[in-house]
Coordinates of C-alpha atoms and ligand atoms in Angstrom, one line a residue:
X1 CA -31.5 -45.0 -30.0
X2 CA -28.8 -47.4 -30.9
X3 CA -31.5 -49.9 -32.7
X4 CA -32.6 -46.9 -34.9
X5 CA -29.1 -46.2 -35.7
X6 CA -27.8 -47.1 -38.7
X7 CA -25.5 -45.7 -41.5
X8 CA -26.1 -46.5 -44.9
X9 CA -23.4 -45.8 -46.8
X10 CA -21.5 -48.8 -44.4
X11 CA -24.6 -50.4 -44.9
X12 CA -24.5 -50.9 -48.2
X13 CA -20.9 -51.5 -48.7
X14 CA -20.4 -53.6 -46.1
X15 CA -22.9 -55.3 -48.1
X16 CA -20.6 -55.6 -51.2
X17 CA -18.4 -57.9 -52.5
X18 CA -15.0 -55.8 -52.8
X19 CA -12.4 -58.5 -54.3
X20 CA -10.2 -56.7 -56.3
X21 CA -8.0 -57.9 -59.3
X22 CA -5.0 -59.5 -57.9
X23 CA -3.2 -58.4 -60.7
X24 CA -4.1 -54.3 -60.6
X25 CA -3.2 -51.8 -57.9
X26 CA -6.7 -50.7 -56.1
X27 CA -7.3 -47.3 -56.3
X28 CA -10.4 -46.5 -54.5
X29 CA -12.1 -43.2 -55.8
X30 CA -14.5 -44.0 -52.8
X31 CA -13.6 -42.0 -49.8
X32 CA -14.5 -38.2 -49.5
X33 CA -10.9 -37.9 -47.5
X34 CA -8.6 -35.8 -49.2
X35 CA -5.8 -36.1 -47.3
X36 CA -6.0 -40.7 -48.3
X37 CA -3.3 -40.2 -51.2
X38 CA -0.9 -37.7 -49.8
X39 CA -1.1 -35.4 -52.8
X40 CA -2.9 -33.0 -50.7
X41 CA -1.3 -31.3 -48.0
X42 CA -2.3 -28.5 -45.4
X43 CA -1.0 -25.5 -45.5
X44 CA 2.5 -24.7 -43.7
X45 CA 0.9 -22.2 -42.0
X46 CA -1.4 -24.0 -40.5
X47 CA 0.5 -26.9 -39.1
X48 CA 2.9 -24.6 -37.7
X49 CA -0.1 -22.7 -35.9
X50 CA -1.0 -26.3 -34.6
X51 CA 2.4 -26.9 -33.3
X52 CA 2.9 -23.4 -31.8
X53 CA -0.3 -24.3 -30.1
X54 CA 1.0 -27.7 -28.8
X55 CA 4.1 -26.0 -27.6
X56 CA 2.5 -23.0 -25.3
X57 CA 0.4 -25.3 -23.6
X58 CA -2.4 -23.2 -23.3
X59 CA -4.6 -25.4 -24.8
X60 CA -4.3 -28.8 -22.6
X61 CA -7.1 -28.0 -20.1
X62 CA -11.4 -28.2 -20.6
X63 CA -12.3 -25.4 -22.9
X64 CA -16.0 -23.8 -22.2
X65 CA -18.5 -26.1 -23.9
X66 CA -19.1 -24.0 -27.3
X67 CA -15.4 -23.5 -27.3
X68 CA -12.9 -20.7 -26.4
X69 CA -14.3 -17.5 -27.0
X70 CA -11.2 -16.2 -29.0
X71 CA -11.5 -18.9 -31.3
X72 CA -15.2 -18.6 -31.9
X73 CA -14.5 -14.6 -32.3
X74 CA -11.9 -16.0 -34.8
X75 CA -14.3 -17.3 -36.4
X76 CA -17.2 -15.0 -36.4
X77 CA -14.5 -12.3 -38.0
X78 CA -13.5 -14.6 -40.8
X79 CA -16.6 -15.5 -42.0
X80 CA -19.0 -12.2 -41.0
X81 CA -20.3 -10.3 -43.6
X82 CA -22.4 -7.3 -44.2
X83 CA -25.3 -9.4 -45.3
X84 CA -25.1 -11.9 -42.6
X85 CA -23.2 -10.1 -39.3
X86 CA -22.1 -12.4 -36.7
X87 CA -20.9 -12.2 -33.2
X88 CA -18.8 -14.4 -31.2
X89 CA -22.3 -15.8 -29.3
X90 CA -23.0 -17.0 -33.1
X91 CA -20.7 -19.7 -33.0
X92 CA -20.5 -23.0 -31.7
X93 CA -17.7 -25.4 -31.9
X94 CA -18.5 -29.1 -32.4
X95 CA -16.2 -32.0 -33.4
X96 CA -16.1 -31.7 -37.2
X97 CA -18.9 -30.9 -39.3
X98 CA -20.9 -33.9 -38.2
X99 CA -21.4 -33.4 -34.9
X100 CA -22.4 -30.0 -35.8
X101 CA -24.6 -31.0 -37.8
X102 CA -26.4 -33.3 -35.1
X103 CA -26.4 -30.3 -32.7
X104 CA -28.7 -28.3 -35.4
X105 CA -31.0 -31.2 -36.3
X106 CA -31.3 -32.2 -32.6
X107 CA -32.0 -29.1 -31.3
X108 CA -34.7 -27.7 -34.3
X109 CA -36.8 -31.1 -34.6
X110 CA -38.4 -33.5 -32.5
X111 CA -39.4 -36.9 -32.2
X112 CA -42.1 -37.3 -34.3
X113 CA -41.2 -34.4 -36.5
X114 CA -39.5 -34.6 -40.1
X115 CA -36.5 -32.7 -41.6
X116 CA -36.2 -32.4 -45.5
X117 CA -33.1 -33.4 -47.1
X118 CA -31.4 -33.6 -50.7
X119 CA -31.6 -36.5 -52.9
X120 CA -28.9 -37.3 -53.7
X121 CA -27.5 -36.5 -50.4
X122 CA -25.1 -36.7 -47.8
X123 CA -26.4 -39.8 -46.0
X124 CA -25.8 -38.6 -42.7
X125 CA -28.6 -36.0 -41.8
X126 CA -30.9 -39.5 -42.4
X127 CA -28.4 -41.4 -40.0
X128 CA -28.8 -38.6 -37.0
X129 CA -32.0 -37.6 -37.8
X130 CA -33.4 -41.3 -37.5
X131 CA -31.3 -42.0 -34.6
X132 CA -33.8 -38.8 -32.9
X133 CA -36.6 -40.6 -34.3
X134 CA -36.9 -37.5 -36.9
X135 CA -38.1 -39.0 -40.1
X136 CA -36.3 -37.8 -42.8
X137 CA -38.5 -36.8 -46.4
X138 CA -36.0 -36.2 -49.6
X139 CA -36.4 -33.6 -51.9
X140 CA -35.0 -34.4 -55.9
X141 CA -32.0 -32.6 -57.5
X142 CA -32.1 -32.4 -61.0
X143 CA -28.8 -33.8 -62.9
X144 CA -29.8 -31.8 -65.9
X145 CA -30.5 -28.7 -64.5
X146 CA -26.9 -28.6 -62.2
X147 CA -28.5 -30.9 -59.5
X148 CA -30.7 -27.8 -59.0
X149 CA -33.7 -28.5 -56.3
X150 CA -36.9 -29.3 -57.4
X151 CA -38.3 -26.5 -55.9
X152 CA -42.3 -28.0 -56.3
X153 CA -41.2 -31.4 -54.9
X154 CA -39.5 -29.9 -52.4
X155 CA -42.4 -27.6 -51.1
X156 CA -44.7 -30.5 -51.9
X157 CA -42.9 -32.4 -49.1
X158 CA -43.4 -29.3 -46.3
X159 CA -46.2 -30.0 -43.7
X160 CA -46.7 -28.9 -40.6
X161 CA -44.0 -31.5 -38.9
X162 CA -41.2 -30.2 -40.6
X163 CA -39.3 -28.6 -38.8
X164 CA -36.2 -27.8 -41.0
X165 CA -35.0 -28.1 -44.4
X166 CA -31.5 -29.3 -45.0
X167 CA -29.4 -27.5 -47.7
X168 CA -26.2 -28.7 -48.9
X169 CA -24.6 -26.4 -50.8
X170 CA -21.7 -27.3 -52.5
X171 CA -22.7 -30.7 -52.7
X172 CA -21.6 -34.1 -51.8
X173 CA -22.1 -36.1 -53.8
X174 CA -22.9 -33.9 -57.0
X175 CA -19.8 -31.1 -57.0
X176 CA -23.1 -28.7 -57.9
X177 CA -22.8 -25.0 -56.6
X178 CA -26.1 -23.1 -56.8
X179 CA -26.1 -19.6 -58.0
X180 CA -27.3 -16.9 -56.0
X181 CA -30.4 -16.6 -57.9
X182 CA -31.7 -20.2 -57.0
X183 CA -30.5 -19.7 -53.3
X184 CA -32.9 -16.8 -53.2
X185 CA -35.6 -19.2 -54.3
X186 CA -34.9 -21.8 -52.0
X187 CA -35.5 -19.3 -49.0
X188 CA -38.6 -17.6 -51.0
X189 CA -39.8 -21.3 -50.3
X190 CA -38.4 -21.2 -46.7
X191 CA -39.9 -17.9 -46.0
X192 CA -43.9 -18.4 -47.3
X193 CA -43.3 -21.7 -45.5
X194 CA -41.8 -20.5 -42.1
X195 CA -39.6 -23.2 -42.0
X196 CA -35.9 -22.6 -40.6
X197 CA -32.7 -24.1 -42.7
X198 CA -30.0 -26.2 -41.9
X199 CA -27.4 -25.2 -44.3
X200 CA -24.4 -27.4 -44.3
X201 CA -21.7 -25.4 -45.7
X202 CA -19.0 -27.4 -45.1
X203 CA -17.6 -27.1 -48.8
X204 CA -18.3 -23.0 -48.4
X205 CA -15.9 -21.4 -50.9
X206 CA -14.5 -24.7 -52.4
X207 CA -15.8 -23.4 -55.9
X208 CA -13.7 -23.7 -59.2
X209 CA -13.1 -20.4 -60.5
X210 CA -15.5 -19.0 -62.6
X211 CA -18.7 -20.0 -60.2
X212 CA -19.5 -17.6 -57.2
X213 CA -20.6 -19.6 -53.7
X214 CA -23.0 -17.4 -51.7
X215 CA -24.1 -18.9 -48.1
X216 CA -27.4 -19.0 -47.3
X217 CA -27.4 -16.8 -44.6
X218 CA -26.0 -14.1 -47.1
X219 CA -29.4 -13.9 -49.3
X220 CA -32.1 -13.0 -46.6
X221 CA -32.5 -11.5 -43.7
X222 CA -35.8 -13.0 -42.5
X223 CA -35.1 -16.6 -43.0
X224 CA -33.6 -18.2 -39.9
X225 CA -30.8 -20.2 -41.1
X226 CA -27.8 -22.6 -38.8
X227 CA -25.0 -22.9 -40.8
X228 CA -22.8 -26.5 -40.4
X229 CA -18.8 -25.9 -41.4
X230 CA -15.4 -26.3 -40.7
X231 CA -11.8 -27.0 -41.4
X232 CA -12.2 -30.4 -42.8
X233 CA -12.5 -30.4 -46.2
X234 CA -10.8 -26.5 -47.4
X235 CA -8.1 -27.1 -45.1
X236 CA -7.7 -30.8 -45.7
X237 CA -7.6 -31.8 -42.2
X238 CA -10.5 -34.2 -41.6
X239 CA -8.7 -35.7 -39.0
X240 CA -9.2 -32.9 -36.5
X241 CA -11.8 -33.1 -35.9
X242 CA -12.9 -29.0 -35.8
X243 CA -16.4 -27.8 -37.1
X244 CA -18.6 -25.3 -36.0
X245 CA -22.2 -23.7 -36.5
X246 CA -22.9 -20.1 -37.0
X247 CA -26.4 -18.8 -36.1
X248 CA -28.1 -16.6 -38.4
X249 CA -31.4 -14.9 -36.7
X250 CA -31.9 -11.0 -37.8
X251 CA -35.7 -11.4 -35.6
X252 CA -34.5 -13.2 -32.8
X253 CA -36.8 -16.6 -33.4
X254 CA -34.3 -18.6 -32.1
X255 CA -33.7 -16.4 -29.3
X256 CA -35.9 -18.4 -26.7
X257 CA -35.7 -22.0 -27.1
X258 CA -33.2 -22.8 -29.8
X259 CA -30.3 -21.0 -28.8
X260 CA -30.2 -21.7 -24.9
X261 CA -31.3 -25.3 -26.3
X262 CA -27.9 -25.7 -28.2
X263 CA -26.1 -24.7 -25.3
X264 CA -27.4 -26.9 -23.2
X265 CA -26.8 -29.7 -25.8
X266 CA -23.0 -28.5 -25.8
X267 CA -23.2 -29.7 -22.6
X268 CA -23.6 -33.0 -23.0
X269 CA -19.6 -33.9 -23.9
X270 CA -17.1 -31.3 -24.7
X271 CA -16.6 -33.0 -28.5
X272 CA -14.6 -29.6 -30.3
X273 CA -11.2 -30.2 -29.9
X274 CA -9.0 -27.3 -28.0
X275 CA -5.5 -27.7 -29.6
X276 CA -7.2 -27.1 -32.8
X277 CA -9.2 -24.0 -31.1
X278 CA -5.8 -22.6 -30.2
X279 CA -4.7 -22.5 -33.7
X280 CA -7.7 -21.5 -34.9
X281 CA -7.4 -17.6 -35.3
X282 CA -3.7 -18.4 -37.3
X283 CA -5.0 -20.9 -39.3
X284 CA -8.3 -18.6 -40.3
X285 CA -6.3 -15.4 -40.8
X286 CA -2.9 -16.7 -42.0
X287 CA -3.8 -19.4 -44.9
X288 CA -2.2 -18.0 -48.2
X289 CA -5.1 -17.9 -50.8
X290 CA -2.3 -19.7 -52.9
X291 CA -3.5 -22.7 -50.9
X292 CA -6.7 -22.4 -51.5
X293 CA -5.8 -21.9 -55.5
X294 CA -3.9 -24.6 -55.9
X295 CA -6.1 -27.4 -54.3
X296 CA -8.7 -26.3 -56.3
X297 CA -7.0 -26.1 -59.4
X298 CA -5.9 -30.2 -58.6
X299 CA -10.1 -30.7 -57.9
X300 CA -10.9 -28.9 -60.9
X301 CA -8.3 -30.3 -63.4
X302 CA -9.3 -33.7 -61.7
X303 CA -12.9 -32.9 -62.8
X304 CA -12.1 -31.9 -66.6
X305 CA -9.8 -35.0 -67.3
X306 CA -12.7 -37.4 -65.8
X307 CA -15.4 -35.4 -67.4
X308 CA -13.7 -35.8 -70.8
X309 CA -12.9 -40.0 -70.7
X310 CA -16.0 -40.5 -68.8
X311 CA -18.2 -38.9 -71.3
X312 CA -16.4 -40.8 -74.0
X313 CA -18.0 -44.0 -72.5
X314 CA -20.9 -45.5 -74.0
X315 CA -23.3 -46.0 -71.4
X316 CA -21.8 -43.7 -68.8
X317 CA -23.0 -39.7 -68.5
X318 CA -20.9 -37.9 -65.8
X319 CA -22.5 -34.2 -65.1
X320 CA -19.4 -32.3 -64.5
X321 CA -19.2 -30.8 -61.1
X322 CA -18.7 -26.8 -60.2
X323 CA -17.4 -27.6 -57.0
X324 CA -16.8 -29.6 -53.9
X325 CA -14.8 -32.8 -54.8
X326 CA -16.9 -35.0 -56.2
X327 CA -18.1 -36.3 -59.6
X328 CA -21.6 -38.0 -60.5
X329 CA -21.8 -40.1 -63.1
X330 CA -25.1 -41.8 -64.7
X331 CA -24.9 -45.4 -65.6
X332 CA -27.3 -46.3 -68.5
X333 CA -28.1 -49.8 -66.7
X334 CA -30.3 -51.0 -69.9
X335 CA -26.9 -51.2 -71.8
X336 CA -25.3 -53.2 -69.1
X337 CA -27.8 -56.0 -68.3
X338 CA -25.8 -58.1 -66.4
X339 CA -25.7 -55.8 -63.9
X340 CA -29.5 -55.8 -61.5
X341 CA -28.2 -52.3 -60.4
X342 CA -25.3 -49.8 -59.4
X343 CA -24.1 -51.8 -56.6
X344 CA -23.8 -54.7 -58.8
X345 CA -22.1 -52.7 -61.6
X346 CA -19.4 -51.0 -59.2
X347 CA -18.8 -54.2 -57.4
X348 CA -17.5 -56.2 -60.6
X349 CA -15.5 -53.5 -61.7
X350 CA -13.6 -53.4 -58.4
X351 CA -13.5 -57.6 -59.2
X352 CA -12.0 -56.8 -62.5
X353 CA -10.5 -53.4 -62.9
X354 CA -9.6 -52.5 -59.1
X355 CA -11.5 -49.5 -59.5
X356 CA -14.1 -48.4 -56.6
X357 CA -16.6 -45.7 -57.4
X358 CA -19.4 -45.5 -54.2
X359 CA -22.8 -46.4 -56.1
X360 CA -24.9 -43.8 -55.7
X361 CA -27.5 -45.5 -54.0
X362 CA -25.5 -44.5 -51.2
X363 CA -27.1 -41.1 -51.7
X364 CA -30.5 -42.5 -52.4
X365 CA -30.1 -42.3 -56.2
X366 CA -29.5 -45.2 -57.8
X367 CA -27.9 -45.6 -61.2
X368 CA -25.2 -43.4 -61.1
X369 CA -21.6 -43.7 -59.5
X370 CA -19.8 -41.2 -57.7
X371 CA -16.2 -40.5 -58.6
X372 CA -13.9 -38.7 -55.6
X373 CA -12.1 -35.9 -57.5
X374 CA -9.1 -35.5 -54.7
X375 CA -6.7 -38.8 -56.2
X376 CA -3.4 -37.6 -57.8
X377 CA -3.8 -37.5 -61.7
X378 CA -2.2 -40.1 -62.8
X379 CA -4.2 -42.4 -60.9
X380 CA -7.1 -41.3 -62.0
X381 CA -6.2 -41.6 -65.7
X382 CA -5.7 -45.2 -65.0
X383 CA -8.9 -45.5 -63.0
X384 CA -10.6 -43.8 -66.0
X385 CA -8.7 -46.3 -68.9
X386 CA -10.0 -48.9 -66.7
X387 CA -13.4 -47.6 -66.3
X388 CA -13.6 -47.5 -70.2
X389 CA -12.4 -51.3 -70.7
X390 CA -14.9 -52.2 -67.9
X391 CA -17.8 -51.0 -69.6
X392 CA -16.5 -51.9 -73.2
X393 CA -16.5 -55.2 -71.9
X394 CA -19.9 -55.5 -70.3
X395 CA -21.9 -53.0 -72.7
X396 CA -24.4 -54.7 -74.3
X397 CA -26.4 -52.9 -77.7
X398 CA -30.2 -53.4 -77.6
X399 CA -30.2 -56.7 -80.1
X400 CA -28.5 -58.4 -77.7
X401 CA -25.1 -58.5 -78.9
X402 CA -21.6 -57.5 -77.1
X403 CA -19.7 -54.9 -77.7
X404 CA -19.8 -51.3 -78.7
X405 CA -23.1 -49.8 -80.3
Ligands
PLP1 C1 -21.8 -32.7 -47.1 C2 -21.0 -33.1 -45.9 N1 -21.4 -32.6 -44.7 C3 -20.7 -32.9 -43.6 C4 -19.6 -33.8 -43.6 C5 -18.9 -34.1 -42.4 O1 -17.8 -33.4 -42.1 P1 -16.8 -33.7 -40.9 O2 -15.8 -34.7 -41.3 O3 -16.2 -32.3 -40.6 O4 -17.6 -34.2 -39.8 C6 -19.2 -34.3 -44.9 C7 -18.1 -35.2 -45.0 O5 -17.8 -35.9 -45.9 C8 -19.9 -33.9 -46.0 O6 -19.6 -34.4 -47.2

């Protein structure tokens, strides 16, 4: 298992050379953490709920291997609707979103089998999938179409080894948020197909205003979907480690062999951590929508002011997010020849502007670059002023010559 183990977003940046300008401040709009800068705090509420939970002490001992049932009715109230009930027995703790996510793909596919995933994507579900020996096929977003699925590649890749398709909705890395109309055609696809979906929903509700997020589970009631989420990204608390899956089965297909099969694989270590659990029912119930707001208002002001000097670059096309906390940004590589390709490109400019932007071959799509909206501003205006002299000075018009077209 370990030799088939491998992780290639560290693979390809270990891979780089990450020098930076001795004579400008790094900032690093590389790490999907929002909490790196300090600009983004959790709530009050929420740390005081972890606290209280520290100081009654209730919470020191082995919980029951899906968690404490209070926090997993906690969460069943919270995110339960009419179109997609759930019960306490839909929820299963994990340690973050991650390990939840390698609960689902574990316990839906076998060796041998295959699981579809987004391109570009979240490189994980290929790290845990491979690890299984699960191969992984990727289905194409499409940047002009709001990184949209290709719903015809995407069905093109189904056979009769797949055993689940993996959404990611919002998206890292494209900050896309698909409308409820496109959701229904995903499962239309799902459904004819009888395929199950991994949704990972781990952005859920992390939408700037104006767009709508709709889970899957909330658009059908035939389509068996396992929903991956957690505190970590809305609550800004990576670091703890506390996701969860929610099991959406109106005709009791997973009644037989996938349910009792993810409790067994609870079993395995108890990875969801219990102070957290605690807390859980405070921090689900008591965090002000103000907080919520306001980190979203940061992401999304974030987004317009990158959007805005970004598209102002020759040779650079950023498709401006709807969500999430991430920007992608094309890189016409024909204008910047020195450059063999996105690692290249975001190498140098850490060399000679201090600026690092994960090339998005990390997510299996190269030429583009993927900006991390969660920086305070005026870091990213720098990081944006730099971007523009980086690519003034390497852009190179078709006759050969340097400098701007
Ligand atoms: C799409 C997506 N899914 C899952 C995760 C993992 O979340 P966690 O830190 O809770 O394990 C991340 C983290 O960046 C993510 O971007």
């Amino acid at each position: 298992m370990a030799k088939n183990t491998s992780n290639p977003i560290r693979k390809i940046v270990d891979g780089m050379k990450l020098t930076p300008n001795p004579n400008k401040e790094m900032i690093a709009l590389s790490i999907g953490d929002p909490t790196v800068f300090g600009n983004l705090l959790p709530a009050e509420v929420v740390n005081a709920a972890v606290v209280e939970s520290v100081k009654d002490c209730k919470h020191n001992g082995y919980a029951p291997s899906v968690g404490y049932e209070k926090a997993r009715q906690a969460v069943a109230d919270h995110y339960s609707l009419p179109s997609a009930p759930l019960t306490s027995q839909d929820v299963i703790f994990a340690s973050g979103c991650s390990s939840a996510l390698d609960l689902a793909i574990s316990v839906l596919a076998n060796e041998g089998q295959n699981i579809l995933v987004p391109r570009p994507g979240f490189s994980l579900y290929q790290t845990l999938a491979n690890s299984l020996g699960i191969s992984v096929r990727h289905y194409d977003l499409l940047p002009d179409h709001g990184w949209q699925i290709d719903l015809g590649h995407m069905e093109s890749l189904l056979d009769d080894h797949t055993a689940a398709i993996v959404v990611n909705n919002p998206s890292n890395p494209c900050g896309s948020v698909f409308s409820q109309e496109h959701i229904k055609d995903i499962l239309k696809i799902a459904d004819k197909n009888k395929v199950p979906i991994i949704a990972d929903e781990i952005y859920a509700h992390f939408v700037f205003p104006g767009h709508e997020y709709f889970s899957m589970a909330s658009q059908t009631e035939d389509v068996p979907i396992i929903s991956a989420g957690g505190l970590t990204k809305r609550y800004l608390v990576p670091g703890w480690r506390m996701g969860w899956l929610t099991i959406h089965d109106r005709h009791d297909a997973f009644k037989n062999e996938i349910r009792p099969g993810l409790l067994a694989l609870t079993t395995r270590i108890l990875g969801p951590n219990t102070l957290i659990q605690g807390a859980l029912e405070t921090i689900l119930t008591k965090t002000p929508q103000e907080f919520f707001d306001s980190t979203i208002a940061v992401v999304k002001a974030n987004a317009d002011i990158a959007f805005e000097a970004l598209s102002k670059i020759p040779g650079l096309k950023p498709v401006m997010p709807s969500g999430a906390m991430y920007m992608m940004v094309g890189i016409d590589m024909e204008k910047f020849p020195e450059f063999h390709d996105d690692k290249e490109f975001a190498s140098a400019m850490v060399t000679e502007q201090s600026v690092f932007c994960l090339p998005a071959q990390c997510f299996k799509y190269p030429d583009y670059f993927r900006v991390v909206l969660t920086v305070p501003q005026e870091k990213l205006q720098v990081a944006c002023e730099r971007i523009e002299e980086f690519c003034r000075d390497h852009y190179t018009v078709t006759n050969g010559a340097n400098g701007m077209e």
